[in-house]
Every structure is written in structure tokens, then in C-alpha cells.
Tab-separated table of C-alpha atoms in Angstrom:
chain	number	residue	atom	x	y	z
A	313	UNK	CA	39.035	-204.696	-12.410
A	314	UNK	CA	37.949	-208.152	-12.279
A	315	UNK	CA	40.902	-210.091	-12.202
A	316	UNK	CA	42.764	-207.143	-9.711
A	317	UNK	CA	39.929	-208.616	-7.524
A	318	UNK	CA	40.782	-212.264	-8.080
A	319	UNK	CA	44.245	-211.860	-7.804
A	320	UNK	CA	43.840	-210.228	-4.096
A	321	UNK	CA	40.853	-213.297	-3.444
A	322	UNK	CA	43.452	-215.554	-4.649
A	323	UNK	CA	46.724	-214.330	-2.415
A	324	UNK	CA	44.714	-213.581	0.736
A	325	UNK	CA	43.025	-217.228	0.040
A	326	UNK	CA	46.553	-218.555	-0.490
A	327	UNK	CA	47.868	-216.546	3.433
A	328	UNK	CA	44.958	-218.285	5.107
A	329	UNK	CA	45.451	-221.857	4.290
A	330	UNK	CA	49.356	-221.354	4.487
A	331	UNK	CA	49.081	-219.902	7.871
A	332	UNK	CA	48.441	-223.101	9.479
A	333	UNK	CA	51.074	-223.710	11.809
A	334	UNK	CA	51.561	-223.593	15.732
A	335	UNK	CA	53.902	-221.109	16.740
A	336	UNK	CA	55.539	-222.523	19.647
A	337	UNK	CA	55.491	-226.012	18.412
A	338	UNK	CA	57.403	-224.791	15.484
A	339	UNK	CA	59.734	-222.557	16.862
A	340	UNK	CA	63.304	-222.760	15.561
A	341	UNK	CA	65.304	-225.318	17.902
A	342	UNK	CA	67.344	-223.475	21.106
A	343	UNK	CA	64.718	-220.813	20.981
A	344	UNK	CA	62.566	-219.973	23.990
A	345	UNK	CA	59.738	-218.264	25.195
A	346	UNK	CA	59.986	-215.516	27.850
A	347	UNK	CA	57.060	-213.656	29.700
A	348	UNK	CA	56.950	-210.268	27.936
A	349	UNK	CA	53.689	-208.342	30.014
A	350	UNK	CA	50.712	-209.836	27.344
A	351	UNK	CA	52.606	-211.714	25.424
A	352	UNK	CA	54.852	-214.304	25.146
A	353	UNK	CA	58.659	-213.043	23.727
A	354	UNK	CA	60.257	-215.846	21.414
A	355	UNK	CA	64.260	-215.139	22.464
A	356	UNK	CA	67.160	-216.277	20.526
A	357	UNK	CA	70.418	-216.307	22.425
A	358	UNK	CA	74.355	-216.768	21.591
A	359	UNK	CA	77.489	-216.390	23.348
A	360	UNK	CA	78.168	-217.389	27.712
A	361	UNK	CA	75.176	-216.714	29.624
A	362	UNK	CA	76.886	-215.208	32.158
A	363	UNK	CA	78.718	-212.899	29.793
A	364	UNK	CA	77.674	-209.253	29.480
A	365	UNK	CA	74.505	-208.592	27.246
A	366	UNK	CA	73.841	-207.545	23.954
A	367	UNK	CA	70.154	-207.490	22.921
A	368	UNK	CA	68.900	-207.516	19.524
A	369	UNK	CA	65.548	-205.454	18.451
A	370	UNK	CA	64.992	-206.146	14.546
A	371	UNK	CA	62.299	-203.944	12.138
A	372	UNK	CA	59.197	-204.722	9.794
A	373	UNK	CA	58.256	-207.612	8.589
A	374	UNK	CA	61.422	-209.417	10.495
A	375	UNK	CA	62.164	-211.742	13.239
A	376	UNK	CA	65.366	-212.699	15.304
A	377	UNK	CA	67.267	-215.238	12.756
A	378	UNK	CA	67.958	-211.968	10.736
A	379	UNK	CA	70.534	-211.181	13.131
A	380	UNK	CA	72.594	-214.276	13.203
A	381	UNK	CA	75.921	-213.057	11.834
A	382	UNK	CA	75.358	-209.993	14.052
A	383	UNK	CA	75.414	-212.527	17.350
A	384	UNK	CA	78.188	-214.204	16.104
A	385	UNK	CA	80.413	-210.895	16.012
A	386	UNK	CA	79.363	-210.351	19.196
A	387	UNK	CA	79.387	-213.371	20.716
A	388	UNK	CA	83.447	-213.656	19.298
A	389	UNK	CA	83.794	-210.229	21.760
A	390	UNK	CA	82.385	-211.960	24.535
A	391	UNK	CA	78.295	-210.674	24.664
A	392	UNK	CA	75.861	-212.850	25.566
A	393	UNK	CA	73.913	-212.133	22.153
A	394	UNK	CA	70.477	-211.987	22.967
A	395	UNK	CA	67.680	-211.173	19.625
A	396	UNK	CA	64.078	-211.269	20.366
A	397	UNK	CA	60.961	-211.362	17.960
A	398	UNK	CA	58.681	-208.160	18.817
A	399	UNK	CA	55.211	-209.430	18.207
A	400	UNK	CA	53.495	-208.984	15.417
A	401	UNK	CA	56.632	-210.457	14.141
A	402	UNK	CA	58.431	-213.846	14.150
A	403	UNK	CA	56.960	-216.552	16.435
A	404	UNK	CA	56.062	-214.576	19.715
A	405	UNK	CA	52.929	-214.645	20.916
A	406	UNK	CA	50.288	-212.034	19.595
A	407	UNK	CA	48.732	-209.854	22.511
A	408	UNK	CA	45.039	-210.256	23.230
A	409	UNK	CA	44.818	-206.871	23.298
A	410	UNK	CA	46.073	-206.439	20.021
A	411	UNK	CA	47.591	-202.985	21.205
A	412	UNK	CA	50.993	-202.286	19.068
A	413	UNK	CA	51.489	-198.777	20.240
A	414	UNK	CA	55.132	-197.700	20.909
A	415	UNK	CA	54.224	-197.447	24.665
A	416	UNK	CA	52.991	-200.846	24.784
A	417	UNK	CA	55.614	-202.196	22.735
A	418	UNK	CA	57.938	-201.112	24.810
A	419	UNK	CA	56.359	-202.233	28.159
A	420	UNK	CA	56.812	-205.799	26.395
A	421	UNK	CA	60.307	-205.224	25.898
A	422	UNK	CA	61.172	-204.039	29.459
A	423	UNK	CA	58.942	-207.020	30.838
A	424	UNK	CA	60.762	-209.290	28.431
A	425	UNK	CA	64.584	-208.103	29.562
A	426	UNK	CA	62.950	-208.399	33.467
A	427	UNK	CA	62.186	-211.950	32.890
A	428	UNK	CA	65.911	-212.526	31.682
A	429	UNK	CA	67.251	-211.076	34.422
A	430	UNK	CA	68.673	-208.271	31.972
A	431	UNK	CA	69.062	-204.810	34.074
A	432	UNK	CA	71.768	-203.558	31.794
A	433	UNK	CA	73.108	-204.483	28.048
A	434	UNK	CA	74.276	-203.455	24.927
A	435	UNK	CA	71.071	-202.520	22.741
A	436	UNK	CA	71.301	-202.906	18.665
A	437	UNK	CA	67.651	-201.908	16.689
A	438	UNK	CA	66.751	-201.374	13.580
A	439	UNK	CA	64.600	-199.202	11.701
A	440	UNK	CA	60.594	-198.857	13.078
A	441	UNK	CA	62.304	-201.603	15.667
A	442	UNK	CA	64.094	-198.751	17.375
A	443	UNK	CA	61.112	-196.890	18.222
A	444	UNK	CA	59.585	-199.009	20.563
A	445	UNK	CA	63.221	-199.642	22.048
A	446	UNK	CA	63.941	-196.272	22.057
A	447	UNK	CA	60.349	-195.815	23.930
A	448	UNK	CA	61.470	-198.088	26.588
A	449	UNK	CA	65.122	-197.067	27.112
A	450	UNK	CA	63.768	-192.972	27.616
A	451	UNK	CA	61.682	-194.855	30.298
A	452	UNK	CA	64.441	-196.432	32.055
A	453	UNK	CA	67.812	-195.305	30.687
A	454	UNK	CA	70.025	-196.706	33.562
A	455	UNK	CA	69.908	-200.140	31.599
A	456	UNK	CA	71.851	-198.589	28.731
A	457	UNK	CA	75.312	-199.701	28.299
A	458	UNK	CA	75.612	-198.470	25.033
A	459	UNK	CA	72.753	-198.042	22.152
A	460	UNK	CA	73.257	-198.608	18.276
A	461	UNK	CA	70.491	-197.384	16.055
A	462	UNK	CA	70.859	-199.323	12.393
A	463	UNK	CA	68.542	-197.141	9.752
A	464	UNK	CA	66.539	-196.121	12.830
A	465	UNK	CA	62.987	-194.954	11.611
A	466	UNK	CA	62.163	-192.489	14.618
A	467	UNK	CA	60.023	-190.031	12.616
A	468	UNK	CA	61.974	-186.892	14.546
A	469	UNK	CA	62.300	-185.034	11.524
A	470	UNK	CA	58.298	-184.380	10.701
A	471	UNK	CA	56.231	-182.199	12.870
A	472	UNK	CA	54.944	-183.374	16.635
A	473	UNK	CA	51.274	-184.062	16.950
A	474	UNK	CA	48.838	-184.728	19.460
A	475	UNK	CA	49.305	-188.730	18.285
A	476	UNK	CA	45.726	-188.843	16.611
A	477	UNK	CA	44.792	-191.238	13.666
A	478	UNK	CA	45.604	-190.022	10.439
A	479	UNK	CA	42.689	-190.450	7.993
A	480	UNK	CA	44.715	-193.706	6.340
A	481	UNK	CA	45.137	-194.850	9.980
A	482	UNK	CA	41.796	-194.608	10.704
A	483	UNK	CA	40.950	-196.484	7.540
A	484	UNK	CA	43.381	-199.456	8.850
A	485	UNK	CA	41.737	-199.793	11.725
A	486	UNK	CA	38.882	-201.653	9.660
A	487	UNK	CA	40.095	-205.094	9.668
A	488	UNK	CA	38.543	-206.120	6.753
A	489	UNK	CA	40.909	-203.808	4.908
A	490	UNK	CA	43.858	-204.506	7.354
A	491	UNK	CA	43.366	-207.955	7.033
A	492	UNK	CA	43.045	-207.918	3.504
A	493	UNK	CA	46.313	-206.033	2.885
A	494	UNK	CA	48.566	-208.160	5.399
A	495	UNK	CA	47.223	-211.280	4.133
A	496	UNK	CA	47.804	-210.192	-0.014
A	497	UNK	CA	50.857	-208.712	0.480
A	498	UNK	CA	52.328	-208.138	3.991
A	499	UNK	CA	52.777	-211.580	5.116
A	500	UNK	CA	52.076	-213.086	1.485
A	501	UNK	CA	55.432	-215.732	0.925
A	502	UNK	CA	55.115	-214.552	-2.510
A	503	UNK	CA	55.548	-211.126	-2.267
A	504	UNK	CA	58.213	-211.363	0.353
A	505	UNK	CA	61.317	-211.198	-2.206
A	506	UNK	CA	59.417	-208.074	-3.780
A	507	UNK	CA	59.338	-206.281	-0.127
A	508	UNK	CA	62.685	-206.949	0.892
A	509	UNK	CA	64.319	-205.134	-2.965
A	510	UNK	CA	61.981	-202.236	-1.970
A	511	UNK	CA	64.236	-201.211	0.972
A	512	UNK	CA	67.299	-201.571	-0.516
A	513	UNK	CA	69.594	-200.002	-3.610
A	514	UNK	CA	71.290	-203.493	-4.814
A	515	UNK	CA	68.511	-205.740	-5.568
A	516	UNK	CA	70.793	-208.850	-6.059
A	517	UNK	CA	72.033	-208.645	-2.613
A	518	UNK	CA	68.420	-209.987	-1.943
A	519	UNK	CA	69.332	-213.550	-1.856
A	520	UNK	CA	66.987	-217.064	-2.242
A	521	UNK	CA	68.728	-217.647	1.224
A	522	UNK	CA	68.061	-214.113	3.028
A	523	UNK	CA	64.199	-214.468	1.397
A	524	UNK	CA	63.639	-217.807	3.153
A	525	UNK	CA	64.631	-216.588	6.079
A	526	UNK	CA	62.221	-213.542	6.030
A	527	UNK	CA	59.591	-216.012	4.676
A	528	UNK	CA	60.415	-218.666	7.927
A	529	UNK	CA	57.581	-217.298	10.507
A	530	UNK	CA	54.817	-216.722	7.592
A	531	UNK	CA	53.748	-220.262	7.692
A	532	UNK	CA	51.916	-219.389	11.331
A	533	UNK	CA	48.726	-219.277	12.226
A	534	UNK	CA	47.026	-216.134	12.990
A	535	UNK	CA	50.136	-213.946	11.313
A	536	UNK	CA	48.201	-212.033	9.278
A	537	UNK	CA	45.367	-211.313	11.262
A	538	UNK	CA	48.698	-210.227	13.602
A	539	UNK	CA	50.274	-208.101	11.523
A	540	UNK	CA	46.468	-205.928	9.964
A	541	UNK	CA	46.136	-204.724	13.956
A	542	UNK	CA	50.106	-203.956	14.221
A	543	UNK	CA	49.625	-201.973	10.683
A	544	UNK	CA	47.812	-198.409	11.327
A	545	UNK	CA	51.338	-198.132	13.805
A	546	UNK	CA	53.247	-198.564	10.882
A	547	UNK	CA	51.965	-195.057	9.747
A	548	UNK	CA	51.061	-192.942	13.229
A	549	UNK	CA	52.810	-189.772	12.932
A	550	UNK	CA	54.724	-188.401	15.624
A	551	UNK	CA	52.927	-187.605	18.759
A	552	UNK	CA	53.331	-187.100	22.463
A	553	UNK	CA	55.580	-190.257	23.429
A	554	UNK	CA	58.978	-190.074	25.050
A	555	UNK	CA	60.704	-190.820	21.878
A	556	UNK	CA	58.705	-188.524	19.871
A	557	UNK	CA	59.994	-185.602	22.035
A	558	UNK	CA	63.365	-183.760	21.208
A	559	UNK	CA	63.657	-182.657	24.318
A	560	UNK	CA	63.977	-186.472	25.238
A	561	UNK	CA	66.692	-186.699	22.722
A	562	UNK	CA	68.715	-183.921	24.051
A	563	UNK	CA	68.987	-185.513	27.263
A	564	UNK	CA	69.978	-188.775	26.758
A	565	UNK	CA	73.391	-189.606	28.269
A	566	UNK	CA	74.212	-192.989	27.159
A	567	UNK	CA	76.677	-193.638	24.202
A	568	UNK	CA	74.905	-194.115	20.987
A	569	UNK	CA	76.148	-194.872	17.725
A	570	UNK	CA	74.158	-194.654	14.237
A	571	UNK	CA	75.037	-196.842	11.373
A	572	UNK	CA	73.164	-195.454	8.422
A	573	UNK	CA	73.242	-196.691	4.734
A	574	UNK	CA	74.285	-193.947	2.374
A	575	UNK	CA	71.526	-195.033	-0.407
A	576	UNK	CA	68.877	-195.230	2.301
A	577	UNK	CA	65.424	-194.067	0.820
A	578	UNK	CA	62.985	-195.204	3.672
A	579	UNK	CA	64.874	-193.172	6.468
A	580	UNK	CA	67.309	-190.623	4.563
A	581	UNK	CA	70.831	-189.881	5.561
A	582	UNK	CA	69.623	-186.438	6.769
A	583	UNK	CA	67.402	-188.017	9.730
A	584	UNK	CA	70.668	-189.458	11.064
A	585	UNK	CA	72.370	-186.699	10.831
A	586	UNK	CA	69.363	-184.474	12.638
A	587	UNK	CA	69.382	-187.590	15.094
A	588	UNK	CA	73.021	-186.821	15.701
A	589	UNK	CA	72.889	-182.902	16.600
A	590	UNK	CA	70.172	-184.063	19.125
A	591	UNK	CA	72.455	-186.177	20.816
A	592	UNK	CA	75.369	-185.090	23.442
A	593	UNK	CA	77.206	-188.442	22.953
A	594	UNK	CA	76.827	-190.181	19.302
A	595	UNK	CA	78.682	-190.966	16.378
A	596	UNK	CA	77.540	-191.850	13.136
A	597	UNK	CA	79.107	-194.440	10.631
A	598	UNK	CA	77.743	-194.162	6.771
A	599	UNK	CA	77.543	-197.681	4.971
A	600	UNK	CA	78.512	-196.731	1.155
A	601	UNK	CA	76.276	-198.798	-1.349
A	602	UNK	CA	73.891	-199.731	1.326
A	603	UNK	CA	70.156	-198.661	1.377
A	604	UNK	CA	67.880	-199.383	4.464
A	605	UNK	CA	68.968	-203.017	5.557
A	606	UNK	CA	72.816	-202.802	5.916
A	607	UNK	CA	73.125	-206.270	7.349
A	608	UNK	CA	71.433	-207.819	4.566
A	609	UNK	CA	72.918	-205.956	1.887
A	610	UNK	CA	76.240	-205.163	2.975
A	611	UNK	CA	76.817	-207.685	5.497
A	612	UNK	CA	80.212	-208.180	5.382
A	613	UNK	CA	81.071	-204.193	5.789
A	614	UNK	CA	78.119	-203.791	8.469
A	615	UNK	CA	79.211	-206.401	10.078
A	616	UNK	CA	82.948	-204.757	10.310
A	617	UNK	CA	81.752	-201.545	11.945
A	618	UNK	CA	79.420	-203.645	14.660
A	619	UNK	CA	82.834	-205.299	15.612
A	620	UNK	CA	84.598	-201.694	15.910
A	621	UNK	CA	81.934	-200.415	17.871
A	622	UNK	CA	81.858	-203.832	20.052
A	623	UNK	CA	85.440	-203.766	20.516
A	624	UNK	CA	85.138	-199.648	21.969
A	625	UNK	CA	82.994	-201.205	24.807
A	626	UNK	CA	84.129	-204.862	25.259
A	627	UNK	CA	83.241	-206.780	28.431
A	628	UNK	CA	86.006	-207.570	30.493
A	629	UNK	CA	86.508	-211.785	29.958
């Protein structure tokens, strides 16, 4: 019991003097800063900025670099790639209000994609990423070009609630223990290669290269205190949003397409294909030997069926 104890005094001692450095001082050259409602979005960006848009949402624990081969493909099929870093995450700026709720996640978004000048785009998420996104697009679905939903984790397949804390929610909202549990393991360099093999089925595809970039934003200051407010969200059940409504789902007309990996354990194959029958106008592609992280684990193949679906809507040159 004792040395459990040390060993959690000793990582969350380790976060707090390795969280040391200034976000926006440190921020990855050609990055920028956009006003995002609260916060401050951190915006990667590839391709003509003219060109049509293509806007990347990423999922736990990541940040925009994780979609650089992604930008790249669509860059080549003339997008203006655009990937932002949804705070807790990456090197945006944490709210004051510490709120992480879809709805105000997805305010940020829409306020982010206003201070582009973005009224219409291409939209790529993936997995808890999409719900926010998916929160924000329901809101205002006339900027939809097209939507692609990678491993989406939309919860649409457990019953709807009336969005009250679970008891292990309720728990999180103690920082002590919210801190405590982002700062030994969450945001924790040394756990990161551990986190990462939990989502997917090939453990090797979980490269030094594809850890260091995961590990990039955890040298920040204030990222764990960050990500303990962002994590009772990580667990609210399904309640009375936009996206947690079927009904929402049923009348969505925009084109979406789902790329799922078959060996997914976080979000099963069967929530894609429930996701599917709610939707008038979808397809789904199934990633063979992938889990939940296709573009890190079968990067080469994912990256194949983003082209395909690029090329099925490309922008005029």
C-alpha cells in the first residue's frame, strides 16, 4: 500500500515540475492562435488558403500534429487542411471557466471556424472529438460540406438521460482526485506509450515516433490541472444535447461517411453500424486489423480511404 502511494506521489510530483512550459511561446512553428469564445484555439493549417476547407477535430489525450499525413492527402486534393487543438488538449488555451461540456465545446469550435472566416468545410473527427463537433454541426448544419466520423465515440447506443452526474462523475469533480489522476497517469510522459497500446489491437504499430508526438504538448504548464476539469466529460452519459438525440440523427442531411476499425474495442463496430441506420445519407468503410486509432495504426490503408472519400467531393482547382 505504501509504495502504490509513493509511486502516485512520485508521478504526479514528476507532471508538476515537467509541466513548466509556456504554451504559446512554445507552440510548434506556423501554428497560430485563433479566438475560440473563452479560449484561445491553437490552429494548424496546410494546403492554399483560398482553397476549399477541410477541418480537422482530433480525440483524447491528442492534439493537431496527429493529423499531419491526413492534411497532406488532403492538401494533394486541393483542401485547405485546417486541424485545431480542442482545449484541454494540445497547446490552446484552457477556459477560465473550466466548462468542457459538449455544448460549450462546441460553441468554441463554431467561434473558432467564425474567426477563420470558415462558413462551410469538409469536417474529419475522431472518437470523443466528434461529439463536440457533432454538437456544433446539429446547431448549424448549413456549414457541412461533407462530415467523416473516424471511431466516433457518440454514446448513441446506451440509454438517454436527463445528463446528470454519474456517481464516478461526481467523484471527479473533486480536484484533488481529478488532479491526482491526470497528473499520474493522464498527462504523465511516462505512461503515454501505455495509453496509446490500450486503444489499439497491434501494439507495435505504437511507434517511439507516434509516442513523442502524443507526448509533445505534456511539457505545458497547467496541462494537468487542464485535463482533471475536462475528465468527469470523459464519462457523462448520454443526456439531453443535440447529439445525444436520435431524432437529431435522423435528420441530418449532409453526406457523412464512417471509417471504423474492425478490432475497435473502445467504440465497437456495432455503434457504427447503429450510427449508420440513423442516417439518410452515410456510408461506412471497415479498416481490417485496425482498433480505435486507424491513422496511427493503419496509416497507410486509412489514409487510402480519406483520399477516396476526398476525391468523391473534390474542390474544383
Amino acid at each position: 500500500m505504501f509504495s502504490l502511494f509513493a509511486l502516485v506521489l512520485l508521478a504526479v510530483t514528476y507532471s508538476m515540475l515537467h509541466q513548466s512550459e509556456d504554451r504559446q511561446q512554445s507552440k510548434p512553428v506556423g501554428g497560430f492562435y485563433v479566438a475560440a469564445a473563452d479560449s484561445r484555439i491553437f490552429v494548424q493549417t496546410m494546403g492554399k488558403e483560398d482553397a476549399p476547407a477541410i477541418v480537422f477535430v482530433h480525440g483524447t489525450g491528442a492534439w493537431s500534429e496527429i493529423w499531419r499525413n491526413s492534411m497532406k492527402v488532403a492538401a494533394r486534393r486541393g483542401y485547405r487542411a485546417i486541424a485545431i487543438d480542442l482545449p484541454p488538449f494540445g497547446y490552446s488555451v484552457p477556459p477560465a471557466s473550466g466548462k468542457y461540456d459538449k455544448g460549450a465545446q462546441a460553441t468554441r469550435i463554431l467561434a473558432a471556424l467564425d474567426s477563420m472566416g470558415v462558413q462551410k468545410a469538409v469536417f474529419v473527427s475522431h472518437s470523443i472529438g466528434s461529439a463536440p463537433l457533432m454538437e456544433a454541426l446539429l446547431r448549424e448544419p448549413q456549414r457541412v460540406n461533407k462530415l467523416i466520423l473516424i471511431c466516433a465515440a457518440l454514446g448513441l447506443d446506451t440509454e438517454q438521460t436527463d445528463g446528470a452526474d454519474t456517481g464516478l462523475q461526481h467523484a471527479l469533480r473533486h480536484q484533488w482526485l481529478a488532479q491526482t489522476l491526470s497528473a499520474a497517469m493522464l498527462t504523465n510522459p511516462a505512461f503515454t506509450s501505455t495509453l496509446m497500446k490500450s486503444f489499439v489491437s497491434d501494439k507495435e504499430k505504437i511507434t517511439p515516433a507516434w509516442v513523442e508526438v502524443y507526448q509533445q504538448p505534456l511539457s505545458l504548464s497547467g496541462t494537468y490541472q487542464a485535463v482533471a476539469l475536462w475528465l468527469p466529460e470523459l464519462l457523462a452519459e448520454r443526456g439531453t444535447w443535440l447529439s445525444d438525440k436520435l431524432d437529431s440523427y435522423l435528420a441530418v442531411k449532409f453526406p457523412v461517411h464512417l471509417i471504423w476499425g474492425k478490432e475497435d474495442t473502445i467504440t465497437p463496430l456495432s455503434q457504427a453500424v447503429h450510427l449508420k441506420a440513423l442516417l439518410s445519407n452515410a456510408e461506412l468503410t471497415v479498416i481490417p486489423g485496425s482498433g480505435h486509432v486507424p491513422m496511427v495504426e493503419r496509416t497507410a490503408e486509412f489514409e487510402k480511404v480519406l483520399d477516396a472519400s476526398l476525391v468523391q467531393d473534390e474542390p474544383d482547382p
